[in-house]
Amino acid sequence: MKYLKFLTFLIVSFCLFNHTASAQLDKIPVGKKLGEPQKVEEEKPVVLTDSIAVKALVEKNNEFITNIPSEKVYLHFDKPYYAVGDTIWFKAYVTSVQHIPSPLSKIVYVDVISEKDSLMESIKLPAINSTAHGSIPLNNLTYKQGNYRIRAYTKWMLNFNESYFFHKTLPVGNSINKDVITHVNFNSDRSDKSVKIKATLEFRDEQNMPLVNKRVNWEALIDFDRAGRGRGTTNAQGVLAVEFNSSSDVDLSRGKLVTNIELDNRTVETTFPLEKAAPKKDVQFFPEGGDLVDGIPTVVAFKAIQTDGLGVSASGEIVDSKGTSIAQVESQHVGMGKFSMTPKLGETYFAKLNFPDGSSATYNLPKVEAEGVGLSVNGKDPENLKISIKINPAFLAKHQNKGFYVVGRNGGIVYYAAQSGIRNTEFTSTIPKMNFPTGIVQLSVLASTGQTLAERLVFVHRPDTLNMQLTSDKQSYGPREAVKMKLDIGNTAQDSSLGNFSVSVIDETKVPVNEDKETTIWSSILLSSEVQGYIEKPNYYFHDVNEKKLDDLDLLLMTQGYRKYKYSDIVLDKMPNITMFPEQSLAVSGTIRRADGLPLANGRLLLQIPEKSFYKDGTTDDQGRFEFTNLAFEDSLQVVVNARNNLNSENLMIMVDGEPFPSIVQNINEADELLNIDSALQTYLKNNRMMNSTGFLLREVAIEGRQARKPSHRDHAALTGLSMQPDYTIQGSNLGGCNNLLNCVSGMMGLTYVDNMLYLSTVYNSGGRVPVEIYVNGMPVDVTYLYGVEPTMVESIEIFKDDGLTGINQRSNTMGVVVVNMKEVKTEKLTAQQIKELFPPSNMLTFNPKGFAEERQFYVPKYSGPRTSMQSQDLRTTIHWNPMLLTDQNGQAEFEYFTADDKGTYRVVVEGLDENGSLGRRVYRFQVE
């Protein structure tokens, strides 16, 4: 309803804005879209013979958005990080245009992905009233300490780029039977040819005491090659210093430092990734509006980042080709800064910058364009956006009296549009901020053909978010005392105050929170989901907002690319390739064919879910297709599709459609991954260790005796000519968290997988394009065979740089040999019933489709008084979690819970939105004394 009302308002508003602004407009340029920091993508010109009226452009744009509305998913978690053995509690909010609860999708997908880009698990959740809630147990058999990422999406979102998905990195620590607690610091000295890496390693025991005088063997492996190795002894602080050298052009992100510390009765291995050991620096420049144009004064934003994705401070000066200084440069926030200059055609400009580590470098500024338009925006006025459009003389002479438009969009919807002709070199105007809702405004200067000439993103704050208030019945509480709280979302401008919220209460003393780094409903829906690229400390711009943070946010938007549709696509009616439709329910579909391959038309079939005593009749169409919709069943339930009630049914074949799954790409938030999880989560893991103190797993006990011989290449005659000792061996136990063997071998053992071929990285990086030969259990296989090998069944992987005396490489024109040794599988004689099950009837299909995840309830204790000596201690970190906090017509809701045993500061976070799409978040703290 809100969306339809808005479209009517938009047409009226457009006419008013066009009438009042067109008499003032004067401008037109040639420009490009802002790109994300890692890559600036230029929008190609639209080739049209006729111009398009601004009103037609607006109508095309809004029709485009109406016909293909976008969706967003945001997840609210109970806390920012976890430990093995915890349960992740979360709530999903699905929104559409203007943040209204989305009426499109009724199913939400949530994936957990490891650091190695392997899928740990994927769950489906039913979206009721555009929200869903679920949980993910981090059991110690599946999850290990590391950085995991959560992504969430709907099937409708698969039609668009994965950058639209919700992404969040969640560190997971481990305190269960933790043999060694580690911390590493890296320092590096880089030259043109080499880089010296110094690592300071700290080792502590379970009680956080230094491991003194312990022997440590270490090895640095970079892209399969050994960059260094050694042995040392920890000092009185449990510290060992190591150093090694590497070539400066080697990709350290593929390297690791492996240590083995000798304890009393065992050796413990620890691996440290080297991607943060010696990060390189890069600086990119973003002229306001898009280009440096001859003679136009321009503000240029810059972003200095390291290869780990994090910003780095930079200072220095801008000089021309003669070395004359024209501007001083200094970053103001996470490597971002800005300066002003007036570029001249034919001149070349450079930035000479210095960094905190003492290094310095020179970078080229963008080329100066001979003709074009400059666009600058000042949003410091709380009521208005002040825009200035400057046209250089060359562009004015070439495009005199041609039309141009100024268009302002928010969330893809046009809220402001005005048009005029190019007659002067400068145009200034004021746009009331009240024209836009809260969020990113995309201000674009367009030619009459629809080509983008200049563009600028600016953030507008409006009083349209929920004025949420949280109160508690007391300011402080004792242990195990009831807390009564009230939420009031305030008077809104809409007709109703019905809202849907989630509330998390944590003991902040045990779970320290960095508010700048949090992912919130504001930072996700209003910022991260709207722009391209990684955003460092996204919530910094939304809590305790002041003038500096507003200026920093404006600077961020000058260096980030916009995600929405291009005007060129809209003008040319270029629609996204829609292959997925919004899901309204679970469904089972497929095809039934006869033995001769022809479809079974108008065939009868029955779908059954035996455990639920559910059945449903169906009929195939002329192509033999069938589909059962409006289904709801839990994951792993058995489903039966029965087509026996047809003529000659014994000759039928039932084929069920598979489900699409998005590919796993590099983590966009990889920079958020923690290097030192043990120390970063020290406070939390200490409490977690106490909670698990009575439930530790039994440690392995080594029993002396003859060890069973493990499978190796020596078991196969064709491989006996290989060296007795492989150049590198990976045990199958180290493949944990990897569900695809090809991903394992290409990502962790110095092998490179390119264009469906597998190479030794040293060969590939030196320019060689000769692949390795692959053997699995003594049999030569193609690289694609590895897709079907289950990593859990791998005993070991042996890698040989050459083929020894076998002649394998000469015969197969390969270089190097990879041998995959599988675990021995004991087979038993099959019974008649088991043989029958291997060949089920073709007219009946039994399978286990992906259903909805099991719903778990958050445990809520109820205490009647203080703790007695007979009761166990309550050490909870998440005190309360309620994903279904609903406000009434007055915008109010109440909830109650009990405190735990320890004293400290409790942090209450409530997030959500009302039925009109107004977002809200509130943080409240109180003391337990």
PDB file of N, CA and C in Angstrom, residues 224 710-713 725-735 738 740-751 758 760 772-777 786 789-800 817-823:
ATOM      1  N   PHE A 224      53.781 -23.271  -2.198  1.00  0.00           N
ATOM      2  CA  PHE A 224      54.407 -24.589  -2.305  1.00  0.00           C
ATOM      3  C   PHE A 224      55.902 -24.563  -1.986  1.00  0.00           C
ATOM      4  N   LYS A 710      49.930 -47.043   6.739  1.00  0.00           N
ATOM      5  CA  LYS A 710      48.909 -46.250   6.063  1.00  0.00           C
ATOM      6  C   LYS A 710      49.097 -46.335   4.553  1.00  0.00           C
ATOM      7  N   PRO A 711      48.009 -46.198   3.795  1.00  0.00           N
ATOM      8  CA  PRO A 711      48.121 -46.246   2.332  1.00  0.00           C
ATOM      9  C   PRO A 711      49.054 -45.154   1.827  1.00  0.00           C
ATOM     10  N   SER A 712      49.830 -45.463   0.770  1.00  0.00           N
ATOM     11  CA  SER A 712      50.708 -44.485   0.154  1.00  0.00           C
ATOM     12  C   SER A 712      50.911 -44.862  -1.312  1.00  0.00           C
ATOM     13  N   HIS A 713      51.704 -44.055  -2.029  1.00  0.00           N
ATOM     14  CA  HIS A 713      51.950 -44.321  -3.442  1.00  0.00           C
ATOM     15  C   HIS A 713      52.708 -45.629  -3.646  1.00  0.00           C
ATOM     16  N   GLN A 725      60.160 -40.468  -0.645  1.00  0.00           N
ATOM     17  CA  GLN A 725      59.664 -39.383   0.196  1.00  0.00           C
ATOM     18  C   GLN A 725      59.045 -38.302  -0.687  1.00  0.00           C
ATOM     19  N   PRO A 726      57.742 -38.024  -0.560  1.00  0.00           N
ATOM     20  CA  PRO A 726      57.116 -36.960  -1.360  1.00  0.00           C
ATOM     21  C   PRO A 726      57.725 -35.603  -1.016  1.00  0.00           C
ATOM     22  N   ASP A 727      57.639 -34.663  -1.935  1.00  0.00           N
ATOM     23  CA  ASP A 727      58.088 -33.304  -1.643  1.00  0.00           C
ATOM     24  C   ASP A 727      57.186 -32.643  -0.612  1.00  0.00           C
ATOM     25  N   TYR A 728      55.931 -33.070  -0.608  1.00  0.00           N
ATOM     26  CA  TYR A 728      55.017 -32.509   0.392  1.00  0.00           C
ATOM     27  C   TYR A 728      53.865 -33.487   0.608  1.00  0.00           C
ATOM     28  N   THR A 729      53.474 -33.641   1.844  1.00  0.00           N
ATOM     29  CA  THR A 729      52.376 -34.552   2.187  1.00  0.00           C
ATOM     30  C   THR A 729      51.346 -33.816   3.037  1.00  0.00           C
ATOM     31  N   ILE A 730      50.102 -33.978   2.683  1.00  0.00           N
ATOM     32  CA  ILE A 730      49.003 -33.413   3.468  1.00  0.00           C
ATOM     33  C   ILE A 730      48.153 -34.571   3.976  1.00  0.00           C
ATOM     34  N   GLN A 731      47.995 -34.647   5.276  1.00  0.00           N
ATOM     35  CA  GLN A 731      47.173 -35.696   5.853  1.00  0.00           C
ATOM     36  C   GLN A 731      45.694 -35.371   5.649  1.00  0.00           C
ATOM     37  N   GLY A 732      44.889 -36.387   5.474  1.00  0.00           N
ATOM     38  CA  GLY A 732      43.463 -36.184   5.258  1.00  0.00           C
ATOM     39  C   GLY A 732      42.787 -35.496   6.421  1.00  0.00           C
ATOM     40  N   SER A 733      43.344 -35.638   7.620  1.00  0.00           N
ATOM     41  CA  SER A 733      42.754 -34.994   8.798  1.00  0.00           C
ATOM     42  C   SER A 733      42.854 -33.481   8.731  1.00  0.00           C
ATOM     43  N   ASN A 734      43.756 -32.959   7.879  1.00  0.00           N
ATOM     44  CA  ASN A 734      43.913 -31.509   7.737  1.00  0.00           C
ATOM     45  C   ASN A 734      42.983 -30.915   6.688  1.00  0.00           C
ATOM     46  N   LEU A 735      42.092 -31.744   6.132  1.00  0.00           N
ATOM     47  CA  LEU A 735      41.155 -31.249   5.122  1.00  0.00           C
ATOM     48  C   LEU A 735      39.818 -30.905   5.743  1.00  0.00           C
ATOM     49  N   CYS A 738      36.475 -28.646   4.446  1.00  0.00           N
ATOM     50  CA  CYS A 738      36.524 -28.525   2.985  1.00  0.00           C
ATOM     51  C   CYS A 738      35.621 -29.597   2.400  1.00  0.00           C
ATOM     52  N   ASN A 740      34.903 -29.892  -0.883  1.00  0.00           N
ATOM     53  CA  ASN A 740      35.233 -30.154  -2.284  1.00  0.00           C
ATOM     54  C   ASN A 740      36.742 -30.343  -2.370  1.00  0.00           C
ATOM     55  N   LEU A 741      37.182 -31.544  -2.757  1.00  0.00           N
ATOM     56  CA  LEU A 741      38.610 -31.843  -2.744  1.00  0.00           C
ATOM     57  C   LEU A 741      39.384 -30.945  -3.694  1.00  0.00           C
ATOM     58  N   LEU A 742      38.782 -30.574  -4.822  1.00  0.00           N
ATOM     59  CA  LEU A 742      39.478 -29.708  -5.762  1.00  0.00           C
ATOM     60  C   LEU A 742      39.752 -28.348  -5.146  1.00  0.00           C
ATOM     61  N   ASN A 743      38.799 -27.825  -4.380  1.00  0.00           N
ATOM     62  CA  ASN A 743      39.033 -26.568  -3.667  1.00  0.00           C
ATOM     63  C   ASN A 743      40.146 -26.725  -2.643  1.00  0.00           C
ATOM     64  N   CYS A 744      40.186 -27.896  -1.998  1.00  0.00           N
ATOM     65  CA  CYS A 744      41.224 -28.131  -0.988  1.00  0.00           C
ATOM     66  C   CYS A 744      42.615 -28.064  -1.605  1.00  0.00           C
ATOM     67  N   VAL A 745      42.816 -28.831  -2.659  1.00  0.00           N
ATOM     68  CA  VAL A 745      44.164 -28.927  -3.213  1.00  0.00           C
ATOM     69  C   VAL A 745      44.581 -27.653  -3.923  1.00  0.00           C
ATOM     70  N   SER A 746      43.628 -26.888  -4.414  1.00  0.00           N
ATOM     71  CA  SER A 746      43.994 -25.655  -5.125  1.00  0.00           C
ATOM     72  C   SER A 746      44.156 -24.484  -4.182  1.00  0.00           C
ATOM     73  N   GLY A 747      43.742 -24.644  -2.950  1.00  0.00           N
ATOM     74  CA  GLY A 747      43.791 -23.506  -2.061  1.00  0.00           C
ATOM     75  C   GLY A 747      44.762 -23.601  -0.918  1.00  0.00           C
ATOM     76  N   MET A 748      45.342 -24.786  -0.653  1.00  0.00           N
ATOM     77  CA  MET A 748      46.150 -24.880   0.554  1.00  0.00           C
ATOM     78  C   MET A 748      47.478 -25.610   0.353  1.00  0.00           C
ATOM     79  N   MET A 749      47.805 -26.064  -0.863  1.00  0.00           N
ATOM     80  CA  MET A 749      49.005 -26.873  -0.998  1.00  0.00           C
ATOM     81  C   MET A 749      49.886 -26.459  -2.166  1.00  0.00           C
ATOM     82  N   GLY A 750      49.882 -25.210  -2.527  1.00  0.00           N
ATOM     83  CA  GLY A 750      50.775 -24.751  -3.560  1.00  0.00           C
ATOM     84  C   GLY A 750      50.407 -25.223  -4.942  1.00  0.00           C
ATOM     85  N   LEU A 751      49.143 -25.564  -5.156  1.00  0.00           N
ATOM     86  CA  LEU A 751      48.659 -25.951  -6.466  1.00  0.00           C
ATOM     87  C   LEU A 751      47.732 -24.866  -6.987  1.00  0.00           C
ATOM     88  N   LEU A 758      45.063 -28.221 -13.416  1.00  0.00           N
ATOM     89  CA  LEU A 758      45.740 -28.115 -12.132  1.00  0.00           C
ATOM     90  C   LEU A 758      47.249 -28.106 -12.379  1.00  0.00           C
ATOM     91  N   LEU A 760      51.369 -27.179 -10.679  1.00  0.00           N
ATOM     92  CA  LEU A 760      52.220 -26.782  -9.575  1.00  0.00           C
ATOM     93  C   LEU A 760      52.333 -25.261  -9.625  1.00  0.00           C
ATOM     94  N   VAL A 772      49.856 -30.904 -13.833  1.00  0.00           N
ATOM     95  CA  VAL A 772      50.346 -32.077 -13.120  1.00  0.00           C
ATOM     96  C   VAL A 772      49.550 -33.303 -13.560  1.00  0.00           C
ATOM     97  N   GLU A 773      50.118 -34.483 -13.318  1.00  0.00           N
ATOM     98  CA  GLU A 773      49.392 -35.727 -13.513  1.00  0.00           C
ATOM     99  C   GLU A 773      48.791 -36.118 -12.165  1.00  0.00           C
ATOM    100  N   ILE A 774      47.553 -36.583 -12.180  1.00  0.00           N
ATOM    101  CA  ILE A 774      46.827 -36.871 -10.945  1.00  0.00           C
ATOM    102  C   ILE A 774      46.506 -38.360 -10.887  1.00  0.00           C
ATOM    103  N   TYR A 775      46.805 -38.977  -9.740  1.00  0.00           N
ATOM    104  CA  TYR A 775      46.465 -40.378  -9.501  1.00  0.00           C
ATOM    105  C   TYR A 775      45.609 -40.456  -8.240  1.00  0.00           C
ATOM    106  N   VAL A 776      44.558 -41.245  -8.306  1.00  0.00           N
ATOM    107  CA  VAL A 776      43.731 -41.536  -7.132  1.00  0.00           C
ATOM    108  C   VAL A 776      43.735 -43.039  -6.932  1.00  0.00           C
ATOM    109  N   ASN A 777      44.302 -43.473  -5.818  1.00  0.00           N
ATOM    110  CA  ASN A 777      44.442 -44.908  -5.518  1.00  0.00           C
ATOM    111  C   ASN A 777      45.106 -45.665  -6.662  1.00  0.00           C
ATOM    112  N   LEU A 786      38.289 -35.065  -9.273  1.00  0.00           N
ATOM    113  CA  LEU A 786      38.430 -34.653  -7.872  1.00  0.00           C
ATOM    114  C   LEU A 786      37.170 -34.035  -7.316  1.00  0.00           C
ATOM    115  N   VAL A 789      35.386 -36.678  -5.304  1.00  0.00           N
ATOM    116  CA  VAL A 789      36.093 -37.363  -4.219  1.00  0.00           C
ATOM    117  C   VAL A 789      35.700 -36.723  -2.890  1.00  0.00           C
ATOM    118  N   GLU A 790      35.216 -37.531  -1.979  1.00  0.00           N
ATOM    119  CA  GLU A 790      34.809 -37.048  -0.666  1.00  0.00           C
ATOM    120  C   GLU A 790      36.056 -36.802   0.192  1.00  0.00           C
ATOM    121  N   PRO A 791      36.305 -35.544   0.626  1.00  0.00           N
ATOM    122  CA  PRO A 791      37.524 -35.252   1.398  1.00  0.00           C
ATOM    123  C   PRO A 791      37.665 -36.081   2.666  1.00  0.00           C
ATOM    124  N   THR A 792      36.541 -36.426   3.304  1.00  0.00           N
ATOM    125  CA  THR A 792      36.626 -37.194   4.555  1.00  0.00           C
ATOM    126  C   THR A 792      37.144 -38.606   4.322  1.00  0.00           C
ATOM    127  N   MET A 793      37.122 -39.082   3.076  1.00  0.00           N
ATOM    128  CA  MET A 793      37.598 -40.426   2.773  1.00  0.00           C
ATOM    129  C   MET A 793      39.047 -40.429   2.292  1.00  0.00           C
ATOM    130  N   VAL A 794      39.707 -39.265   2.305  1.00  0.00           N
ATOM    131  CA  VAL A 794      41.091 -39.167   1.861  1.00  0.00           C
ATOM    132  C   VAL A 794      42.026 -39.445   3.037  1.00  0.00           C
ATOM    133  N   GLU A 795      42.936 -40.392   2.850  1.00  0.00           N
ATOM    134  CA  GLU A 795      43.933 -40.690   3.880  1.00  0.00           C
ATOM    135  C   GLU A 795      45.066 -39.677   3.834  1.00  0.00           C
ATOM    136  N   SER A 796      45.567 -39.405   2.624  1.00  0.00           N
ATOM    137  CA  SER A 796      46.658 -38.445   2.476  1.00  0.00           C
ATOM    138  C   SER A 796      46.753 -38.012   1.014  1.00  0.00           C
ATOM    139  N   ILE A 797      47.444 -36.902   0.800  1.00  0.00           N
ATOM    140  CA  ILE A 797      47.734 -36.416  -0.546  1.00  0.00           C
ATOM    141  C   ILE A 797      49.238 -36.183  -0.626  1.00  0.00           C
ATOM    142  N   GLU A 798      49.878 -36.839  -1.585  1.00  0.00           N
ATOM    143  CA  GLU A 798      51.324 -36.724  -1.767  1.00  0.00           C
ATOM    144  C   GLU A 798      51.602 -35.938  -3.042  1.00  0.00           C
ATOM    145  N   ILE A 799      52.522 -34.997  -2.949  1.00  0.00           N
ATOM    146  CA  ILE A 799      52.845 -34.148  -4.092  1.00  0.00           C
ATOM    147  C   ILE A 799      54.321 -34.320  -4.428  1.00  0.00           C
ATOM    148  N   PHE A 800      54.588 -34.587  -5.705  1.00  0.00           N
ATOM    149  CA  PHE A 800      55.945 -34.780  -6.191  1.00  0.00           C
ATOM    150  C   PHE A 800      56.228 -33.747  -7.270  1.00  0.00           C
ATOM    151  N   VAL A 817      53.542 -34.776 -10.080  1.00  0.00           N
ATOM    152  CA  VAL A 817      52.549 -35.826  -9.841  1.00  0.00           C
ATOM    153  C   VAL A 817      51.858 -35.560  -8.512  1.00  0.00           C
ATOM    154  N   VAL A 818      50.537 -35.632  -8.521  1.00  0.00           N
ATOM    155  CA  VAL A 818      49.733 -35.540  -7.299  1.00  0.00           C
ATOM    156  C   VAL A 818      49.087 -36.896  -7.073  1.00  0.00           C
ATOM    157  N   VAL A 819      49.337 -37.478  -5.906  1.00  0.00           N
ATOM    158  CA  VAL A 819      48.809 -38.803  -5.580  1.00  0.00           C
ATOM    159  C   VAL A 819      47.825 -38.660  -4.422  1.00  0.00           C
ATOM    160  N   VAL A 820      46.590 -39.077  -4.664  1.00  0.00           N
ATOM    161  CA  VAL A 820      45.553 -39.051  -3.625  1.00  0.00           C
ATOM    162  C   VAL A 820      45.356 -40.479  -3.140  1.00  0.00           C
ATOM    163  N   ASN A 821      45.661 -40.709  -1.858  1.00  0.00           N
ATOM    164  CA  ASN A 821      45.499 -42.023  -1.241  1.00  0.00           C
ATOM    165  C   ASN A 821      44.206 -42.043  -0.441  1.00  0.00           C
ATOM    166  N   MET A 822      43.326 -42.962  -0.784  1.00  0.00           N
ATOM    167  CA  MET A 822      42.038 -43.047  -0.113  1.00  0.00           C
ATOM    168  C   MET A 822      42.118 -43.994   1.088  1.00  0.00           C
ATOM    169  N   LYS A 823      41.260 -43.762   2.052  1.00  0.00           N
ATOM    170  CA  LYS A 823      41.198 -44.644   3.210  1.00  0.00           C
ATOM    171  C   LYS A 823      40.669 -46.010   2.789  1.00  0.00           C
TER     172      LYS A 823
END
